[in-house]
Coordinates of C-alpha atoms in Angstrom, one line a residue:
Chain A
S105 CA -81.7 128.2 231.8
Q106 CA -82.6 131.9 231.7
T107 CA -80.2 134.6 230.8
I108 CA -80.4 138.4 230.6
H109 CA -78.4 140.6 228.3
Q110 CA -77.9 144.3 228.5
W111 CA -76.0 146.5 226.1
P112 CA -73.9 148.5 225.8
A113 CA -71.8 147.9 228.9
T114 CA -70.5 151.5 228.9
L115 CA -71.7 154.6 227.2
V116 CA -70.5 158.2 227.1
Q117 CA -73.0 160.7 225.7
P118 CA -73.1 164.5 225.4
V119 CA -75.9 166.5 227.2
G120 CA -78.9 166.8 225.0
S121 CA -78.3 163.7 222.9
P122 CA -80.8 160.8 222.7
L123 CA -80.4 157.5 224.5
S124 CA -81.5 153.9 223.9
L125 CA -80.5 151.0 226.2
E126 CA -81.7 147.6 225.4
C127 CA -82.3 144.5 227.6
T128 CA -83.4 141.1 226.4
V129 CA -84.2 137.9 228.4
E130 CA -83.8 134.4 227.1
G131 CA -85.2 131.1 228.3
T132 CA -88.5 132.3 229.8
S133 CA -91.8 133.7 228.7
N134 CA -93.9 136.6 229.9
P135 CA -91.4 137.9 232.5
N136 CA -91.9 141.0 234.6
L137 CA -89.2 143.4 233.5
Y138 CA -87.6 146.3 235.4
W139 CA -85.3 149.2 234.8
Y140 CA -83.3 150.6 237.8
R141 CA -80.8 153.3 238.2
Q142 CA -78.1 153.0 240.9
A143 CA -76.1 156.1 242.0
A144 CA -72.6 155.6 243.4
G145 CA -72.8 154.0 246.9
R146 CA -76.6 154.1 246.9
G147 CA -79.4 151.6 246.6
L148 CA -81.4 150.8 243.5
Q149 CA -84.0 153.3 242.3
L150 CA -86.8 151.8 240.4
L151 CA -87.5 153.7 237.1
F152 CA -90.0 151.5 235.2
Y153 CA -91.5 148.1 235.3
S154 CA -93.6 146.1 232.8
V155 CA -95.9 143.1 233.3
G156 CA -96.5 142.5 229.6
I157 CA -96.0 143.8 226.0
G158 CA -96.9 147.5 225.8
Q159 CA -97.6 147.7 229.5
I160 CA -95.3 150.2 231.2
S161 CA -95.5 151.6 234.7
S162 CA -93.4 154.6 235.7
E163 CA -92.2 155.1 239.2
V164 CA -90.2 158.4 238.9
P165 CA -91.2 161.4 236.8
Q166 CA -88.2 162.3 234.6
N167 CA -87.1 162.7 231.0
L168 CA -86.7 158.9 230.5
S169 CA -89.2 156.5 228.9
A170 CA -89.4 152.8 228.5
S171 CA -91.0 150.5 226.0
R172 CA -91.6 146.8 225.6
P173 CA -92.1 146.0 222.0
Q174 CA -91.6 142.2 222.4
D175 CA -92.3 139.8 225.3
R176 CA -88.6 139.6 226.3
Q177 CA -87.3 143.0 225.2
F178 CA -87.2 146.1 227.3
I179 CA -85.9 149.4 226.1
L180 CA -85.0 152.5 228.1
S181 CA -84.9 155.8 226.1
S182 CA -84.5 159.5 226.3
K183 CA -84.9 162.2 223.7
K184 CA -82.5 164.6 225.4
L185 CA -80.1 163.5 228.1
L186 CA -79.4 165.6 231.2
L187 CA -76.3 165.6 233.3
S188 CA -78.3 164.1 236.1
D189 CA -79.0 161.1 234.0
S190 CA -75.5 159.8 234.6
G191 CA -75.4 156.5 236.5
F192 CA -75.5 152.8 236.4
Y193 CA -78.6 151.4 234.7
L194 CA -79.7 147.9 235.5
C195 CA -82.3 145.7 233.9
A196 CA -84.0 142.8 235.8
W197 CA -86.6 140.1 235.3
T198 CA -88.7 138.0 237.5
I199 CA -91.4 135.5 236.9
G200 CA -94.1 134.2 239.2
R201 CA -95.3 135.6 242.4
N202 CA -92.9 136.3 245.3
Q203 CA -89.9 135.3 243.2
P204 CA -86.5 137.0 243.2
Q205 CA -85.3 139.4 240.5
H206 CA -82.4 138.5 238.3
F207 CA -80.2 141.3 237.0
G208 CA -78.1 142.0 233.9
D209 CA -74.6 143.3 234.2
G210 CA -75.7 146.9 233.7
T211 CA -74.8 149.9 231.6
R212 CA -72.5 152.6 232.9
L213 CA -73.8 155.9 231.4
S214 CA -71.7 159.0 231.6
I215 CA -73.0 162.4 230.4
L216 CA -70.6 165.0 229.4
Chain B
E15 CA -94.4 153.6 252.9
D16 CA -92.3 150.5 252.5
Q17 CA -88.7 151.1 253.8
V18 CA -85.5 149.1 254.0
T19 CA -82.4 150.1 255.9
Q20 CA -79.1 148.3 256.2
S21 CA -76.3 148.5 258.7
P22 CA -73.5 148.9 258.9
E23 CA -72.8 151.0 255.8
A24 CA -69.4 149.5 255.5
L25 CA -67.6 146.6 257.3
R26 CA -64.0 145.6 257.3
L27 CA -63.1 142.1 258.6
Q28 CA -60.0 140.1 258.8
E29 CA -60.1 136.8 257.0
G30 CA -61.8 134.2 259.3
E31 CA -63.5 136.9 261.5
S32 CA -67.2 136.1 261.5
S33 CA -69.8 138.8 261.6
S34 CA -73.4 139.8 260.7
L35 CA -75.0 142.3 258.4
N36 CA -78.4 143.7 259.3
C37 CA -81.4 144.5 257.1
S38 CA -84.4 146.3 258.8
Y39 CA -87.6 146.7 257.0
T40 CA -91.0 148.3 257.4
V41 CA -93.6 146.9 255.0
S42 CA -97.3 146.2 255.0
G43 CA -97.6 142.5 254.2
L44 CA -94.2 141.0 253.4
R45 CA -94.3 138.7 250.5
G46 CA -90.5 138.0 250.4
L47 CA -87.1 139.3 251.5
F48 CA -84.2 138.9 249.2
W49 CA -80.4 139.1 249.7
Y50 CA -78.1 139.9 246.8
R51 CA -74.3 140.2 246.4
Q52 CA -73.0 142.9 244.1
D53 CA -69.4 143.1 242.8
P54 CA -68.1 146.5 241.5
G55 CA -69.3 147.3 238.0
K56 CA -71.7 144.3 238.0
G57 CA -75.4 143.7 238.5
P58 CA -76.6 142.2 241.8
E59 CA -76.4 138.4 242.1
F60 CA -79.2 136.7 243.8
L61 CA -78.3 134.8 247.0
F62 CA -81.4 134.0 249.2
T63 CA -85.2 134.4 249.5
L64 CA -86.9 134.3 252.9
Y65 CA -90.7 134.3 253.2
S66 CA -91.6 134.0 256.8
A67 CA -90.3 134.8 260.3
G68 CA -88.1 132.0 261.6
E69 CA -86.9 130.9 258.2
E70 CA -83.2 130.4 257.6
K71 CA -81.2 129.7 254.4
E72 CA -77.5 128.7 254.0
K73 CA -75.0 128.8 251.2
E74 CA -71.4 128.1 251.9
R75 CA -70.2 130.7 254.4
L76 CA -73.4 132.7 254.3
K77 CA -76.6 132.2 256.4
A78 CA -79.6 134.4 256.2
T79 CA -82.3 134.6 258.9
L80 CA -85.6 136.5 259.1
T81 CA -87.7 138.0 261.9
K82 CA -90.9 140.1 261.7
K83 CA -88.8 143.3 261.6
E84 CA -85.3 142.4 260.3
S85 CA -83.1 140.0 258.5
F86 CA -79.5 139.1 259.2
L87 CA -76.8 137.8 256.9
H88 CA -74.3 135.9 258.9
I89 CA -70.8 135.4 257.4
T90 CA -68.8 132.6 259.0
A91 CA -65.0 132.6 258.6
P92 CA -65.1 135.0 255.6
K93 CA -62.5 134.9 252.8
P94 CA -61.3 137.8 250.7
E95 CA -63.5 136.6 247.8
D96 CA -66.5 137.4 250.0
S97 CA -65.7 141.1 249.6
A98 CA -68.6 142.8 247.9
T99 CA -71.7 145.0 248.5
Y100 CA -74.6 143.0 250.0
L101 CA -78.1 144.3 249.2
C102 CA -81.3 143.5 250.9
A103 CA -84.7 143.9 249.2
V104 CA -88.3 143.4 250.1
Q105 CA -91.5 142.8 248.1
A106 CA -94.8 143.8 249.6
G107 CA -97.9 144.3 247.6
G108 CA -97.8 144.6 243.8
Q109 CA -94.9 144.0 241.5
N110 CA -92.3 146.3 243.0
F111 CA -89.3 145.6 245.1
V112 CA -87.7 148.0 247.6
F113 CA -84.0 147.9 248.0
G114 CA -81.8 149.0 250.9
P115 CA -78.6 151.0 250.4
G116 CA -76.4 148.0 250.9
T117 CA -73.5 147.1 253.2
R118 CA -70.0 147.3 251.7
L119 CA -68.0 144.3 253.0
S120 CA -64.2 144.2 252.8
V121 CA -62.4 141.0 254.0
L122 CA -58.7 141.5 254.4
P123 CA -56.2 138.6 254.0

C-alpha cells in the first residue's frame, strides 16, 4: 500500500532563516505531488505541484520554491522566511486521472 | 474561475441528530468531487469521490450525493467521534484541485 511521509511535524524558525520541508511517497511510481498551505480555519491554498522529476508548477508568487530531485521526493524550500510564511504545510500525492489526493500529516511552521 | 463554497461554516449536533453539509461548486467541466475529513493537527483523510450527477457513495454513517451544482454530505445518527472538519474539493481541467473552506462539525454526547 502507498504511504506518504512528511517531516518535521513541527518547526519553529526565526525570520530570515532558510527552510527545507521534505515529503516522500512509498508504494507508487510517478505520482503527481503537491504542496499546500492551510491557514487557521481556512481552506487549502495550492503552492506547487509536480507531474514528474524536475517539473514544478507554481501557483502563487512568493518567496518559497519547490524541487523534485527524485520520483517520490518533493521538497519545499525558502532562502529567507517571512512572518507571513507561518502556517500548516501539507504534501499530497495522486496518481492517474480523476483520482483523489492523499495527504501527509503536515508540518506546523511557526516563524518568530 | 473554479470556485467551491461550503456551508455551514460550523455545525453543532447532539449525538444521534442527523444533518447535512453542503458543498456548492462552479467549475467548467467537473472531473471529480472529493470529500475529506480533517482532524485537528492532521492532514485531510480521503472519504469519497463522486464523478457524475446522481451518484451516491456511503461509508458507515456518511453518505455523499452529487448534483450538477452541489454535493451533500449526509450524516446519520452522528457520534462524537464524527467531530472533525469536512472538506470538499473539485477537480476540473488540468492537475489542480480546488478546495472549499470546510465545515467544522462538533457532535456533543
